[in-house]
Every structure is written in C-alpha cells, then in structure tokens.
PDB file of C-alpha atoms in Angstrom:
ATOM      1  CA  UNK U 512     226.256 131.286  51.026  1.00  0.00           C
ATOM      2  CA  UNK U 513     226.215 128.025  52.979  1.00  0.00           C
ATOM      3  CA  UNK U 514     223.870 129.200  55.454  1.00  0.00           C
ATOM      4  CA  UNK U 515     221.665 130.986  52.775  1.00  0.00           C
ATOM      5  CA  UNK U 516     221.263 127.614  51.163  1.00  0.00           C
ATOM      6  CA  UNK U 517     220.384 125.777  54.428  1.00  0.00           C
ATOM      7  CA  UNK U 518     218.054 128.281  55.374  1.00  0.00           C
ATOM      8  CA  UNK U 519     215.905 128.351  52.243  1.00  0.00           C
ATOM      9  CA  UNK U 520     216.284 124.205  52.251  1.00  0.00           C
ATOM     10  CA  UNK U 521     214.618 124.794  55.688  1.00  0.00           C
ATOM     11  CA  UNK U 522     211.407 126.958  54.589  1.00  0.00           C
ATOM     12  CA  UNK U 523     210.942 124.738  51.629  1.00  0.00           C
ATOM     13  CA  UNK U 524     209.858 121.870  53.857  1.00  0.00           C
ATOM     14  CA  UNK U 525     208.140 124.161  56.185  1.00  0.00           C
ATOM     15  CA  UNK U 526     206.086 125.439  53.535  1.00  0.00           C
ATOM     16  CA  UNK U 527     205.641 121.776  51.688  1.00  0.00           C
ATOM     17  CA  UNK U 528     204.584 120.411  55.506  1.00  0.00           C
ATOM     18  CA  UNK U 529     201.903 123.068  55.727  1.00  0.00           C
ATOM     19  CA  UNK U 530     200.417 123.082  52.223  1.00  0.00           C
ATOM     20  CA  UNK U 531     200.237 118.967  53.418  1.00  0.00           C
ATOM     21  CA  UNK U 532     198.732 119.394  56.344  1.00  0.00           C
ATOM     22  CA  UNK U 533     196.599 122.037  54.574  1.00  0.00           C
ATOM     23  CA  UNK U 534     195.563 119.644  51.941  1.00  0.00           C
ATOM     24  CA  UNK U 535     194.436 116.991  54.812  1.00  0.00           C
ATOM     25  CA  UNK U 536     192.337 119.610  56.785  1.00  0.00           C
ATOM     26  CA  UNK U 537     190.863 120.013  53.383  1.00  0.00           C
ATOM     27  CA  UNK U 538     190.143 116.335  53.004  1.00  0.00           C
ATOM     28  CA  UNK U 539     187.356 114.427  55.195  1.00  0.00           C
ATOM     29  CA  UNK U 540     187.463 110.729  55.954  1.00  0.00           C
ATOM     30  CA  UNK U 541     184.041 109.038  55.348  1.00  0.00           C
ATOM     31  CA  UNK U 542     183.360 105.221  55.882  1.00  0.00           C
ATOM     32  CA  UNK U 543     180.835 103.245  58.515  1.00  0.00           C
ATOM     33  CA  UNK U 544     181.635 103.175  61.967  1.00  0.00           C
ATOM     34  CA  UNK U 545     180.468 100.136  63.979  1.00  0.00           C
ATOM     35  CA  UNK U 546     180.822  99.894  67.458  1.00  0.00           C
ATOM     36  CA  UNK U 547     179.559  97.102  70.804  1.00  0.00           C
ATOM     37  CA  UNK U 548     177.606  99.034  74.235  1.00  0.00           C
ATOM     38  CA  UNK U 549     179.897  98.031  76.682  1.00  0.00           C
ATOM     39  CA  UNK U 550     176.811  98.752  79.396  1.00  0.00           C
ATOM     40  CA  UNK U 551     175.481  95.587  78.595  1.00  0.00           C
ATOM     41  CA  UNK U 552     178.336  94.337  80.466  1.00  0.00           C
ATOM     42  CA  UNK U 553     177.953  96.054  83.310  1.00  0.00           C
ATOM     43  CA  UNK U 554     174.283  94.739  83.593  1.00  0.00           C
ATOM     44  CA  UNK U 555     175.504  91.216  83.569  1.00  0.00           C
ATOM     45  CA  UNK U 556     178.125  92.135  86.545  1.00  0.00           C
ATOM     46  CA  UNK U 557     175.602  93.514  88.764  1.00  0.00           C
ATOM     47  CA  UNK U 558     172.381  91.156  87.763  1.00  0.00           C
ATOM     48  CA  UNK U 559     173.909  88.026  86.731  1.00  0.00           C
ATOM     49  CA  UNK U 560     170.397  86.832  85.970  1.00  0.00           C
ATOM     50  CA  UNK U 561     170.765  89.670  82.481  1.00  0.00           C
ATOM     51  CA  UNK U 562     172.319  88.600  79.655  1.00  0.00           C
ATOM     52  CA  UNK U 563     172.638  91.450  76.818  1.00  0.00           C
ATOM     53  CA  UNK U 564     174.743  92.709  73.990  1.00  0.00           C
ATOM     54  CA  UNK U 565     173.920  95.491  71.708  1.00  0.00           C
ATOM     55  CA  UNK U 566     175.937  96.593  68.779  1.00  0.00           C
ATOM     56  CA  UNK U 567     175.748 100.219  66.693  1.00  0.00           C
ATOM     57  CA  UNK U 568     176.357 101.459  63.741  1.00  0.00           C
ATOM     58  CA  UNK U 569     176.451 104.652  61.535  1.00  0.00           C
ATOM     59  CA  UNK U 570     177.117 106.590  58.589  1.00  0.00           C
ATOM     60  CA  UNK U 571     178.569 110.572  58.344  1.00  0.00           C
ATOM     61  CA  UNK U 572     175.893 111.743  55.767  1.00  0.00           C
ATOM     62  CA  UNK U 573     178.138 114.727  56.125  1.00  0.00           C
ATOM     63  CA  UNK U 574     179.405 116.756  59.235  1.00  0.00           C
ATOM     64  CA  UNK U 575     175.970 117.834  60.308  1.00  0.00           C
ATOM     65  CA  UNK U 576     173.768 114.186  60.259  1.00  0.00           C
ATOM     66  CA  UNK U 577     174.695 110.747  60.899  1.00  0.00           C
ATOM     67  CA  UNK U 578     172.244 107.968  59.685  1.00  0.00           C
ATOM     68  CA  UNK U 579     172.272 105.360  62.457  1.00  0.00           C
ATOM     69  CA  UNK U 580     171.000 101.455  63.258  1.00  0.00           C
ATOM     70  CA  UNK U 581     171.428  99.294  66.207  1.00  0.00           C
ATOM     71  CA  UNK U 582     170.510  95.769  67.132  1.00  0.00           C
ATOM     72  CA  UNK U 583     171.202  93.302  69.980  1.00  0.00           C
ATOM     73  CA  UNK U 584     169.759  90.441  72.033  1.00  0.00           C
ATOM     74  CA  UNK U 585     168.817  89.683  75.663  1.00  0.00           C
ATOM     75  CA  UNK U 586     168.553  86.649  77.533  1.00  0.00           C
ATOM     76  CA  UNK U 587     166.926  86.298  81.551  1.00  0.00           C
ATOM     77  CA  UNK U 588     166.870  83.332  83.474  1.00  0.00           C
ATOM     78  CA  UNK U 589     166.018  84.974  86.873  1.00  0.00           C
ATOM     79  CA  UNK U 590     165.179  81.978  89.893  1.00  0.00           C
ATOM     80  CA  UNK U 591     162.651  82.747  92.335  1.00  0.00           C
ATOM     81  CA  UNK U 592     161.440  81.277  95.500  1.00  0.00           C
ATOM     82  CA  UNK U 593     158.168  80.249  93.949  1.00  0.00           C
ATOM     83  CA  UNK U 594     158.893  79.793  90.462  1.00  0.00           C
ATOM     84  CA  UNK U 595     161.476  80.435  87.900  1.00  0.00           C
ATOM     85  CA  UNK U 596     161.403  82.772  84.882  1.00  0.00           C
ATOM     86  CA  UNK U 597     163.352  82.630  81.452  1.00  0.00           C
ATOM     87  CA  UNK U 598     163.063  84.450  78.321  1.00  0.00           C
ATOM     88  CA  UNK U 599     165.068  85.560  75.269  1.00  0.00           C
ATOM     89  CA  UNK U 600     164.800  88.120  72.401  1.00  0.00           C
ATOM     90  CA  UNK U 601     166.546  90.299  70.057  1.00  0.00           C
ATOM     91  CA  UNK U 602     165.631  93.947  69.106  1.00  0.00           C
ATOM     92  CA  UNK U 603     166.632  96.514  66.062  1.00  0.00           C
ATOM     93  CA  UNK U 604     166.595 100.155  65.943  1.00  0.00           C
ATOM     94  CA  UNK U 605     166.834 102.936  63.716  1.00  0.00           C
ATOM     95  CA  UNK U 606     167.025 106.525  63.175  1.00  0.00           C
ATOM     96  CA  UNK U 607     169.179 109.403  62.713  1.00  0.00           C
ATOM     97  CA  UNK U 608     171.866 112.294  65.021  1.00  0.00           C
ATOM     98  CA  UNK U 609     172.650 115.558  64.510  1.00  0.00           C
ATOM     99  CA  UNK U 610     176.171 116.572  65.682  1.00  0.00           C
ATOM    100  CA  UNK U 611     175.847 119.975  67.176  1.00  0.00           C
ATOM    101  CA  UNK U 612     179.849 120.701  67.125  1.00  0.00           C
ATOM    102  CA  UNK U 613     181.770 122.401  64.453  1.00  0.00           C
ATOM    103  CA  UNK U 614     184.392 120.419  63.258  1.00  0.00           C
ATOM    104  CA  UNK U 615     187.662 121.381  64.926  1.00  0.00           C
ATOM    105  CA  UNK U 616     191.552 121.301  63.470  1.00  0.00           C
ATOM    106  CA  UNK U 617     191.998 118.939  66.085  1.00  0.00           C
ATOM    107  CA  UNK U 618     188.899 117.414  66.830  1.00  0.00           C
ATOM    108  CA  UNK U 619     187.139 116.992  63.340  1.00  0.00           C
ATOM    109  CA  UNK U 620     185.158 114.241  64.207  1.00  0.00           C
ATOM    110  CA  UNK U 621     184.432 114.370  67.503  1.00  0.00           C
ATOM    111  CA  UNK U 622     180.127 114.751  67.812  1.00  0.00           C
ATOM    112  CA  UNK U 623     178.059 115.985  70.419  1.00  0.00           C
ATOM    113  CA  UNK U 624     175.006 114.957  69.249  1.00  0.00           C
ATOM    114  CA  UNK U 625     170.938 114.622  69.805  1.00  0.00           C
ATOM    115  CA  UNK U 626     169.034 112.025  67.630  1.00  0.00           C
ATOM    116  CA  UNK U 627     165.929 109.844  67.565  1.00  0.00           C
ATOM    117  CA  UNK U 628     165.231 105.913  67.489  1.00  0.00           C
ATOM    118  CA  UNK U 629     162.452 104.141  66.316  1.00  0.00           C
ATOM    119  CA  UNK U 630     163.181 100.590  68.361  1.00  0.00           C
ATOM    120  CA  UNK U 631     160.821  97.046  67.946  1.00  0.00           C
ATOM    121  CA  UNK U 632     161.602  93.880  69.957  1.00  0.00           C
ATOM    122  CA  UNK U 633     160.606  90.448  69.267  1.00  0.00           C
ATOM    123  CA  UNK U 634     160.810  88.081  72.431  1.00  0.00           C
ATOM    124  CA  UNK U 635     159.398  85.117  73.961  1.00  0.00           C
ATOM    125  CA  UNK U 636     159.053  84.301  77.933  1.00  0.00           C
ATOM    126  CA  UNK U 637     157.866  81.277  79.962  1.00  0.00           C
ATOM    127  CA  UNK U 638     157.505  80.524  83.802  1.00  0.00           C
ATOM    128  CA  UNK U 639     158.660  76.867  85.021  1.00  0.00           C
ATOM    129  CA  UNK U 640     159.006  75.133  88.536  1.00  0.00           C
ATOM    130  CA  UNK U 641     155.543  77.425  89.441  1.00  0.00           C
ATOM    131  CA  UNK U 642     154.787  76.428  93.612  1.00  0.00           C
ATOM    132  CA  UNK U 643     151.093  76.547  93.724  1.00  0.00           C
ATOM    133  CA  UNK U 644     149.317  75.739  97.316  1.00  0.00           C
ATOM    134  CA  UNK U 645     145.640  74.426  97.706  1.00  0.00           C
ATOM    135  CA  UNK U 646     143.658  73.806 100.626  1.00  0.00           C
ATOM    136  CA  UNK U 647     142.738  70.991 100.030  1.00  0.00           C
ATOM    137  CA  UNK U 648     145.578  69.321  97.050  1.00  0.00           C
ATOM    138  CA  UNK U 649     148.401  71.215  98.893  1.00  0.00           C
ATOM    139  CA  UNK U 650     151.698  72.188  97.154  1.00  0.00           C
ATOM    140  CA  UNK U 651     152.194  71.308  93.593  1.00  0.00           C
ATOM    141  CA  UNK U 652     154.330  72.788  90.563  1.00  0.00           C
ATOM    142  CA  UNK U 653     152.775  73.842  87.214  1.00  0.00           C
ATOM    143  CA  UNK U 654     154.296  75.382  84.495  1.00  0.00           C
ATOM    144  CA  UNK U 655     153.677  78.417  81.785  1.00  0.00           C
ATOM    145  CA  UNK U 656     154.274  77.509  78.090  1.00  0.00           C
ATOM    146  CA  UNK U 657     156.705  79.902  75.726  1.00  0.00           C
ATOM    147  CA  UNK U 658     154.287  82.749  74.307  1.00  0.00           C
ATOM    148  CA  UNK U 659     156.267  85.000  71.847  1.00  0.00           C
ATOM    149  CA  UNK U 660     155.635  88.797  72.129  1.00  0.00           C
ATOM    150  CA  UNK U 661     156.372  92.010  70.502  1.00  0.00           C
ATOM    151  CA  UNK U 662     157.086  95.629  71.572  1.00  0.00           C
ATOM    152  CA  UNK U 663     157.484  99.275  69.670  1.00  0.00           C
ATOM    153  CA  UNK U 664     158.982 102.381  71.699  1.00  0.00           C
ATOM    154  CA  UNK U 665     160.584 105.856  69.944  1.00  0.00           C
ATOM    155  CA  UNK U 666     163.712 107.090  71.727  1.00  0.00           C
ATOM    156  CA  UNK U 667     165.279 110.467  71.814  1.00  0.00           C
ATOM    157  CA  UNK U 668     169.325 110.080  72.290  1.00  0.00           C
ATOM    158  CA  UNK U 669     171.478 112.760  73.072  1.00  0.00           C
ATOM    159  CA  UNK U 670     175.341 111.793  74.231  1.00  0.00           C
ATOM    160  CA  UNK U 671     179.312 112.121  72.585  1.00  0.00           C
ATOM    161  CA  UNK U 672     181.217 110.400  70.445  1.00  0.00           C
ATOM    162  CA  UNK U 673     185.203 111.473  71.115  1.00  0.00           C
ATOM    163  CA  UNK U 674     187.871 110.083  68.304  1.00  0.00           C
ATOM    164  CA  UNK U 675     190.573 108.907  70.878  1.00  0.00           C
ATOM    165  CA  UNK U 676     192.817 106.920  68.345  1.00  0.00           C
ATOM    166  CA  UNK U 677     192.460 107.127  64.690  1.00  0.00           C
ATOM    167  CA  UNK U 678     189.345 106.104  63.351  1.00  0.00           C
ATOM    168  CA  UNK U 679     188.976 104.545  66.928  1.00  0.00           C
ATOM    169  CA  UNK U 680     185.738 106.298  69.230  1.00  0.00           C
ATOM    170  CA  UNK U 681     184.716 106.123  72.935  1.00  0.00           C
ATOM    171  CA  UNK U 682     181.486 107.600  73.710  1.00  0.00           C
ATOM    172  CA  UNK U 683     178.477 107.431  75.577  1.00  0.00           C
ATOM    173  CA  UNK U 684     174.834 108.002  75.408  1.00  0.00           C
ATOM    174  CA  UNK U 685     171.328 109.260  77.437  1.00  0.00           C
ATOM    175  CA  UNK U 686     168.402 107.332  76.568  1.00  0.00           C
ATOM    176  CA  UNK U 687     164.755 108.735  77.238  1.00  0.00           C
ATOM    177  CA  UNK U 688     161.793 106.045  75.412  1.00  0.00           C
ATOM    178  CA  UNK U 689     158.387 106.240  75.339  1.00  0.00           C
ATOM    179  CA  UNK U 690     156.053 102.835  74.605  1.00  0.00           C
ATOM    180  CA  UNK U 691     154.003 102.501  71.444  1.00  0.00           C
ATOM    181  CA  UNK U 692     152.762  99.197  71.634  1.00  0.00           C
ATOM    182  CA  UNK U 693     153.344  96.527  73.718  1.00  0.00           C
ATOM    183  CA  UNK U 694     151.648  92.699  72.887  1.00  0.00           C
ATOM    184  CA  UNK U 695     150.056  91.681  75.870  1.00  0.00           C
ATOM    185  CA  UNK U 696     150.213  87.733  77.353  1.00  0.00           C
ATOM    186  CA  UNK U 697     147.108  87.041  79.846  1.00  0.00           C
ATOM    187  CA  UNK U 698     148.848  83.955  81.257  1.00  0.00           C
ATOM    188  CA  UNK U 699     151.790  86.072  82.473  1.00  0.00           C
ATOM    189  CA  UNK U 700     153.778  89.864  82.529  1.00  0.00           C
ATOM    190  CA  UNK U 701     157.150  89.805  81.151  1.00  0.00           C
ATOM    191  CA  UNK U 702     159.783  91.398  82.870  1.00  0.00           C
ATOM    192  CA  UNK U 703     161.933  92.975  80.651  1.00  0.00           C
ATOM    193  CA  UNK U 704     162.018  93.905  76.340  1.00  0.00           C
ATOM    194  CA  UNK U 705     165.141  93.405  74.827  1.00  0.00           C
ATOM    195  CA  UNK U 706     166.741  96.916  73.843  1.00  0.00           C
ATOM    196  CA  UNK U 707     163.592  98.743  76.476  1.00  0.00           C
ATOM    197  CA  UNK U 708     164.164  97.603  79.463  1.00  0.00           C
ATOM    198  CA  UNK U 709     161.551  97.324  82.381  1.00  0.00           C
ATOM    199  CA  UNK U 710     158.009  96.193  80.418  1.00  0.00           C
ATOM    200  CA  UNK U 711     155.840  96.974  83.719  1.00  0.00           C
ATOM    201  CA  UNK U 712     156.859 101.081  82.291  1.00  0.00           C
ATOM    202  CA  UNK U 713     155.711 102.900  79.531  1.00  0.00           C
ATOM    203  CA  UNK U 714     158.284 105.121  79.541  1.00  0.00           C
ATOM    204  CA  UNK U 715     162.198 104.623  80.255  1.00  0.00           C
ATOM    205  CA  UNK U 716     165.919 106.369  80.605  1.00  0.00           C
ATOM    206  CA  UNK U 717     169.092 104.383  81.088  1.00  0.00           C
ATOM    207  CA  UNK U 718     173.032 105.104  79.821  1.00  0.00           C
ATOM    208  CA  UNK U 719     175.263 103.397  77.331  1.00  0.00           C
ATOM    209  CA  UNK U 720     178.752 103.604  76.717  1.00  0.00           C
ATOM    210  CA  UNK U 721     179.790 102.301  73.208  1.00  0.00           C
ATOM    211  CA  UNK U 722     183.436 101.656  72.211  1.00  0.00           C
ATOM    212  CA  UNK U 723     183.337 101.950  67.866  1.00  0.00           C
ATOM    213  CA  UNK U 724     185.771 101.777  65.205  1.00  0.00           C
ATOM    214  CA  UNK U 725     185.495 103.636  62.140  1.00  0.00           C
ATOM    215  CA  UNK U 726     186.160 101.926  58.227  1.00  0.00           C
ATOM    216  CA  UNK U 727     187.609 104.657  56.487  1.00  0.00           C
ATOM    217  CA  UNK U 728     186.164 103.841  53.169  1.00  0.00           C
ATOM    218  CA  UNK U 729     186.385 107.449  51.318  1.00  0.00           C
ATOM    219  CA  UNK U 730     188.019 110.760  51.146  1.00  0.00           C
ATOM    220  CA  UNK U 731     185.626 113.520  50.223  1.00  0.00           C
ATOM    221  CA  UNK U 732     186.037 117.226  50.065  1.00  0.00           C
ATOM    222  CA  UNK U 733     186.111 118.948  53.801  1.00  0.00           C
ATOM    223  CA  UNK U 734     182.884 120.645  52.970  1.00  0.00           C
ATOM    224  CA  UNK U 735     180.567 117.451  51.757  1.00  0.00           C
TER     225      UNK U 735
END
C-alpha cells in the first residue's frame, strides 16, 4: 500500500512538471532587445586611427518579423606624411528582419534572419598641418576648414541571433550597401561615413558581431 502511495505521489509531480513546462512552451516572452557591435572594437585594434561604436536594437513583432533600429558614431584622426586628417560623425538606421527558423522547444528564439536598412550619416571632416611645396615660396603648411556632410545608403542584412543565456544573445551579421546619395565637398574627399564605411565606394560589405540583451517586458500567447 506504501509503495502504491509513493508511486502515484511520483506521477502526480511528473504530470504537474509537464502540464508546467507545457504551459511555458505555450507562453512567449516579448520585450526589446538592445545590444553594442563588438566589431567596432576590433577596428580600433587593428587601425588605431578608427574610433567607432554602434549599438542595435529590436522588437519581436511576432516570431516571423522583428522591427529593428541602430545608431552609432565614428571618429578618425589618421596622421600623414603630408598632412593630417580628422573627422567625426554619427549615423542611424532603420528597417526590419525576417527570421527564417521555426521556433524550436529548445531554441525558441534563436533567428536566422535576412532584413533591410535604410542608413543616413551626418559628419564633418577637415585637413590640418597640409605640406604644400612651390618653386619659387618653397614648403609651407595650409589648412582645410570643417565642412559638414551627409550620406544615404540601403543595406540588405542577413546573419544569426543565438539565445546563449536567458534573454542574453550572441550573434553576428553580413552587410551588403549600396549608396544613394552622398554630399560632395570640392575642397576635399572624405575618407570614411560613419555606419558605411569607405566613401571613395558606392557600394560596400563588411561583418558585425553584436552581443544583446533582451527586456522581457510581456508574456503573450505562443502563437502571437
């Protein structure tokens, strides 16, 4: 009778366990997940003379789309023989992904995802210490004023997003962008847009790898 007892004491929390974990699988944590691109540190490493951080952030419209917005800043001051070059800027983006992955018992919201940017940059640039030689004057050093400038590019993103902790993501990114518009300065070329990269290229592809924490704001039905 003992062991009759026991035994049934057993399957009752079996079967309370699973209609828990039943009930969670049914449940979907929603909230906005905001996250830093490490890459920018990497730059920095390798090209002291690069200065940039870029933040993310985005929204589970439900399984399927994520809204999505980024922004950061970059700052050169690169030193040549001849003259030396500084400018600084910030940059926005915005746009959507579409997670291509069904959502998993154990992987719910992991994403492997394609999207699209629209991105705009607002900088400004200038040229100091410039060496200039003349026949006849000889060497002397001139300098080129700030002139603020403006850029527009669309990107198309594809990449992962992989919940490692809980409500804690690693991922990483492919980046392919294509120039709109690109304000020109007559006196002098800058050398790169903040959140674009090279500004001598109309079109572009670089990696990021993002490290993003999730606020879990709201528990909605598995299927909304």
């Amino acid at each position: 009778m003992k062991n009759i007892l026991r035994y049934t004491f057993l399957l009752l929390i079996l079967l309370a366990s699973s209609t828990e974990e039943g009930k969670s699988q049914d449940k979907r944590i929603k909230g906005p997940r905001f996250g830093v691109d490490v890459s920018g540190f990497a730059w920095q490493y390798f090209i002291p003379s690069r200065q940039n951080v870029g933040i993310t952030a985005d929204f589970e419209i439900n399984p399927e789309y994520y809204a999505a917005v980024e922004a950061g800043m970059l700052a050169t001051n690169r030193k040549e023989e001849t003259h030396q070059y500084s400018s600084t800027g910030f940059y926005g983006k915005i746009g959507f992904d579409r997670n291509f992955l069904e959502p998993q018992p154990q992987s719910r919201y992991d994403i492997l995802y394609g999207g699209f940017r629209l991105g705009g940059a607002i900088f400004s640039h200038q040229a100091d210490n410039i060496i200039l030689s003349d026949g006849y004057w000889g060497e002397y050093t001139a300098s080129i004023p700030s002139h603020n400038l403006n850029a527009f590019w669309v990107e198309a993103v594809g990449g992962i997003k992989t919940e490692v902790f809980e409500n804690f993501f690693m991922g990483w990114s492919v980046r392919g962008q294509l120039m709109l518009f690109q304000q020109k300065n007559r006196d002098m070329k800058p050398w790169l847009i903040p959140g674009y990269g090279n500004a001598d290229s109309n079109t572009s592809i670089y990696i990021t790898y993002t490290l993003s924490y999730r606020i879990p704001l709201l528990t909605v039905p598995q299927n909304k």
